[in-house]
Tab-separated table of N, CA and C in Angstrom:
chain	number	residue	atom	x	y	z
A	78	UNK	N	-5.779	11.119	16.172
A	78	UNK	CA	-7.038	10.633	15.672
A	78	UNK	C	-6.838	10.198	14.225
A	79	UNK	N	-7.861	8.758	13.877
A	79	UNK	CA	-7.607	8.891	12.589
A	79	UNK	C	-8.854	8.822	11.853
A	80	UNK	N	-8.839	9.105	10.523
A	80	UNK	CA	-9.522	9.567	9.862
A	80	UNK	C	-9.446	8.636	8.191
A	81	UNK	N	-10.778	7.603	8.732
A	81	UNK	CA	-10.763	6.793	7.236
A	81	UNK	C	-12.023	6.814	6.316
A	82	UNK	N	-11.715	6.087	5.283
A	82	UNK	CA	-12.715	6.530	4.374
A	82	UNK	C	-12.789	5.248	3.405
A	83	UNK	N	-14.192	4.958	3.618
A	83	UNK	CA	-14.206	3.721	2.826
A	83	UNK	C	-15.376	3.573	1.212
A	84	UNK	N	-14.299	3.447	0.173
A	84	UNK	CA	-15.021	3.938	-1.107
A	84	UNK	C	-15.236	2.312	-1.648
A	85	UNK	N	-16.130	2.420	-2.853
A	85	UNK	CA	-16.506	1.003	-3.337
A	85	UNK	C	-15.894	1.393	-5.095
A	86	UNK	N	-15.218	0.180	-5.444
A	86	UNK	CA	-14.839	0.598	-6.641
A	86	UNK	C	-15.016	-0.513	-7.362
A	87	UNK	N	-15.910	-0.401	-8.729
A	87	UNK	CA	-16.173	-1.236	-9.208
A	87	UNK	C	-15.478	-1.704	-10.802
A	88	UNK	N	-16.184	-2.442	-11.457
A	88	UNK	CA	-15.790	-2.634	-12.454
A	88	UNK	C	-15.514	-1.191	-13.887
A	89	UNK	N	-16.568	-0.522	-13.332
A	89	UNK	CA	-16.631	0.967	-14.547
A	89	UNK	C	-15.936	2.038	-13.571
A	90	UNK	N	-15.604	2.111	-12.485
A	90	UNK	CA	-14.527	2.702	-12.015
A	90	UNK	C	-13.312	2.181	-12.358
A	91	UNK	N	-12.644	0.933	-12.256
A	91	UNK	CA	-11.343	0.753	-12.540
A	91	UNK	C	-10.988	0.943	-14.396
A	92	UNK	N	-12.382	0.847	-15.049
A	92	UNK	CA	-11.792	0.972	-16.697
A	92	UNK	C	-12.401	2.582	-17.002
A	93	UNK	N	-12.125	3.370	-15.970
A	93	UNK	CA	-12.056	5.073	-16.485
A	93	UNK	C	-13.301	5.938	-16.503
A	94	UNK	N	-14.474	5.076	-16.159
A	94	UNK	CA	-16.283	5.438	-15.901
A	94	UNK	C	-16.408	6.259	-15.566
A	95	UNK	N	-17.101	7.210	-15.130
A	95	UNK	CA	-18.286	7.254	-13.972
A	95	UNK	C	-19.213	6.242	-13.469
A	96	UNK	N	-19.373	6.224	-12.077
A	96	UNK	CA	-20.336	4.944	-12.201
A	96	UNK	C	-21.299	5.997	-11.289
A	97	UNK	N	-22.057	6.940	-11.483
A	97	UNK	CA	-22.645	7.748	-11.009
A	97	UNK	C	-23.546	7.620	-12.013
A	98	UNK	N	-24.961	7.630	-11.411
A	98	UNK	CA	-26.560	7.875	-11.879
A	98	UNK	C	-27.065	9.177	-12.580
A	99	UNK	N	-26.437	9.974	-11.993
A	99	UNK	CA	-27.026	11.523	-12.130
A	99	UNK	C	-25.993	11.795	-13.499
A	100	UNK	N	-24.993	11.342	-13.768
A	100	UNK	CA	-23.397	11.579	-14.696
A	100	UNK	C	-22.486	12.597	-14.117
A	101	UNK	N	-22.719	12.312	-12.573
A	101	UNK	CA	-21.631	13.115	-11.962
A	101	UNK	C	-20.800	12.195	-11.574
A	102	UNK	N	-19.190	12.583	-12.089
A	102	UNK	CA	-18.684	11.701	-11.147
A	102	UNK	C	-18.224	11.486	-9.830
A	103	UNK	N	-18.260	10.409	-9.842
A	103	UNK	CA	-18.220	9.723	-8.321
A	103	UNK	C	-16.864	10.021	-7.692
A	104	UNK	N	-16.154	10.144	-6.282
A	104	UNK	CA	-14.611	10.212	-5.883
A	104	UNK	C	-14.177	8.717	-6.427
A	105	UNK	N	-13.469	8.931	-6.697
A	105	UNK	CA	-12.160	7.617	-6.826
A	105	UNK	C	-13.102	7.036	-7.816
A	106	UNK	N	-13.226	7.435	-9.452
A	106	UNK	CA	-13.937	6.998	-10.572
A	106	UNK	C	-12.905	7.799	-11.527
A	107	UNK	N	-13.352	7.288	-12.896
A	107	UNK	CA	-13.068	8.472	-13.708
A	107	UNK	C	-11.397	7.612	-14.057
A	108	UNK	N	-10.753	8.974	-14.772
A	108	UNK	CA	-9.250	8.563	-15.296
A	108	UNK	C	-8.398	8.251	-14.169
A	109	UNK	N	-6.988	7.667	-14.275
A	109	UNK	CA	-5.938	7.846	-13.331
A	109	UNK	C	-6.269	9.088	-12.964
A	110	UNK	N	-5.359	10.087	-13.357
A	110	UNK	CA	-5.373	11.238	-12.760
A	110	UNK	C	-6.578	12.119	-12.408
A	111	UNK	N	-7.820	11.651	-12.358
A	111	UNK	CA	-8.859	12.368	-11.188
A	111	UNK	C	-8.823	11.511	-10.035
A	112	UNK	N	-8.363	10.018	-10.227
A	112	UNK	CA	-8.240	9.191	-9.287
A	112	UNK	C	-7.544	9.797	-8.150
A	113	UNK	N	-6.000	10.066	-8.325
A	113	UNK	CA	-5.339	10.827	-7.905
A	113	UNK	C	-5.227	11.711	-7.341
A	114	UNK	N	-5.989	12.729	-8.442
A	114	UNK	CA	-6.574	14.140	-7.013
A	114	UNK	C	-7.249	13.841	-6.399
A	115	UNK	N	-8.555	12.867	-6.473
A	115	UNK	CA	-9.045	12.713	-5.165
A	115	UNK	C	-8.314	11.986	-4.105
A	116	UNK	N	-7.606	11.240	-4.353
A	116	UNK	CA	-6.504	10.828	-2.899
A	116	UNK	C	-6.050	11.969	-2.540
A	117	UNK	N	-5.937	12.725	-3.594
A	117	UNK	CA	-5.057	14.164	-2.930
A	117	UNK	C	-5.960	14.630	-2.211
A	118	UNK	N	-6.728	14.920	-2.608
A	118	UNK	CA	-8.106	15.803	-1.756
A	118	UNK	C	-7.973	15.414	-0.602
A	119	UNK	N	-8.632	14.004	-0.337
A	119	UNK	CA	-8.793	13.451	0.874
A	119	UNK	C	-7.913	13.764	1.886
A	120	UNK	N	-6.579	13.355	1.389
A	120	UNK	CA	-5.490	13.683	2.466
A	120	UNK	C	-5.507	14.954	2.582
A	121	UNK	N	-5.329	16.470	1.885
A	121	UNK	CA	-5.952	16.948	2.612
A	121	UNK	C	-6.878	17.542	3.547
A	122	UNK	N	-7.566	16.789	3.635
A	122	UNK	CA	-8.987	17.311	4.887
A	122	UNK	C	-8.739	16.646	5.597
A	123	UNK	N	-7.575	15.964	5.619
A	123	UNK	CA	-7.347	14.791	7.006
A	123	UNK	C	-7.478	13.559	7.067
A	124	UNK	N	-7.487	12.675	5.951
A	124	UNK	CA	-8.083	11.497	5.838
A	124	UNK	C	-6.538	10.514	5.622
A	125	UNK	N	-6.366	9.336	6.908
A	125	UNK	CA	-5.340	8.907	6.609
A	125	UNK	C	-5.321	7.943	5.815
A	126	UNK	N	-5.950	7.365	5.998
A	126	UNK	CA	-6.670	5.878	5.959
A	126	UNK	C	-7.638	5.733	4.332
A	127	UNK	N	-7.703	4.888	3.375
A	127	UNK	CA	-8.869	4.915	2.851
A	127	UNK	C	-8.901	3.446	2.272
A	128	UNK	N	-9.977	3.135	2.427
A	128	UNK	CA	-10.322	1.614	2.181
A	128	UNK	C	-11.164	1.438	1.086
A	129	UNK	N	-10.744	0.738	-0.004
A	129	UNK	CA	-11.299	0.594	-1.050
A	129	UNK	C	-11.892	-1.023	-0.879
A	130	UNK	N	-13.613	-0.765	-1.370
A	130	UNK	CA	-13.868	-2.442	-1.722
A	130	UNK	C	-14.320	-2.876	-2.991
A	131	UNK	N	-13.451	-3.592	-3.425
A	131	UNK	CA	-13.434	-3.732	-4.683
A	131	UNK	C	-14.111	-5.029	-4.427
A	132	UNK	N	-15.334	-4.401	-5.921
A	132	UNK	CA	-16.741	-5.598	-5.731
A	132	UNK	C	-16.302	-6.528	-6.859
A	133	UNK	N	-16.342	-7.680	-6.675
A	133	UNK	CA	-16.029	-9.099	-7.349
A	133	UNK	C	-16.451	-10.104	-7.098
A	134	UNK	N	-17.333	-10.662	-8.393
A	134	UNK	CA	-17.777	-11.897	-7.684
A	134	UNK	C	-16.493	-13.126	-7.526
A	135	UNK	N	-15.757	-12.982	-7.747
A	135	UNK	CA	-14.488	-14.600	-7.229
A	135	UNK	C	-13.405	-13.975	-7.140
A	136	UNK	N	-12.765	-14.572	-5.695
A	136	UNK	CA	-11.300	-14.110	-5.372
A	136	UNK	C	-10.206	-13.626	-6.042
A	137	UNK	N	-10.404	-14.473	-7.416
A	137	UNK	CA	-9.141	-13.836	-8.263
A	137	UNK	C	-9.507	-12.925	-9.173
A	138	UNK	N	-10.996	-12.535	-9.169
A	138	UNK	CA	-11.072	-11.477	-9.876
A	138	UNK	C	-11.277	-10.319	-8.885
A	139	UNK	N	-11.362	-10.523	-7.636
A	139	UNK	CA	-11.052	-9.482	-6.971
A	139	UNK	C	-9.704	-9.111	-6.758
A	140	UNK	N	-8.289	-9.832	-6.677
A	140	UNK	CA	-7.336	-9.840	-6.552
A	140	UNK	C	-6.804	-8.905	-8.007
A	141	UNK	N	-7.035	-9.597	-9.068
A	141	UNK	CA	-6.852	-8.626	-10.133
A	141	UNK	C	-7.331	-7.679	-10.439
A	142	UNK	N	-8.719	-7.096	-9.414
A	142	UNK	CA	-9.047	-5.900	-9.478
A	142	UNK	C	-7.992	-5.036	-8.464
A	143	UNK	N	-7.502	-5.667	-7.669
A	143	UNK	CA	-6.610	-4.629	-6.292
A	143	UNK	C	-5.507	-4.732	-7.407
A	144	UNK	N	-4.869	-5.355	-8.103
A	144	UNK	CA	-3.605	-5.264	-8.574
A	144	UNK	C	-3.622	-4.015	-9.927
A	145	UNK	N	-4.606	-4.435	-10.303
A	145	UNK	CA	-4.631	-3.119	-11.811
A	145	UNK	C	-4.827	-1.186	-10.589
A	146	UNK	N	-5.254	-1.823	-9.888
A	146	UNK	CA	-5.620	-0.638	-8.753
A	146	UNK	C	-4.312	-0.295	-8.575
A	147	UNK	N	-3.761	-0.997	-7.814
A	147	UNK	CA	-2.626	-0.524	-6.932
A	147	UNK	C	-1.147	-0.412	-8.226
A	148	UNK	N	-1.352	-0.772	-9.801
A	148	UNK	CA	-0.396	-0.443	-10.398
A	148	UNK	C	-1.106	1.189	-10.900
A	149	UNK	N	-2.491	1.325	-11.196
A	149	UNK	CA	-2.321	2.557	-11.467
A	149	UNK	C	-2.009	3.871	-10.720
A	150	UNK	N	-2.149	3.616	-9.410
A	150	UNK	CA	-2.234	5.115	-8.628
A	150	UNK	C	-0.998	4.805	-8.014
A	151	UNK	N	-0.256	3.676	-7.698
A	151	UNK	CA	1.687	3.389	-6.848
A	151	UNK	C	2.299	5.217	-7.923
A	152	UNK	N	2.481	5.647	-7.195
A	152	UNK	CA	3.588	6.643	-6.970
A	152	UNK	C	4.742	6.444	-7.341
């Protein structure tokens, strides 16, 4: 079975935010490394899968939002 999870990450998530109302933060917000533990988290409770949608209004600024993404949390 698999087990996915689909988070929205925006502009004040990728530069270190909270983008939470209440000033709690949100999963997958915040610094690299809370970023991080929450991938950690996830995987453990079982989650293989997680799908991030990164909100952008034009292709290449969505593209450069997946790329600053995927250089901060690459392992």
């Amino acid at each position: 079975m698999t087990i996915a999870c689909k988070a929205p990450l925006n502009e004040t998530t990728l530069t270190g935010g909270s983008s939470s109302i209440d000033g709690e933060r949100r999963s997958f917000s915040g610094t690299r490394e809370q970023i991080l533990e929450d991938i950690a988290s996830y995987e453990s409770l079982g989650v293989s899968d997680l799908i991030f949608d990164f909100h952008a209004v034009t292709l290449e600024q969505g593209l450069e939002r997946m790329e600053r993404f995927a250089g901060w949390v690459r392992l």
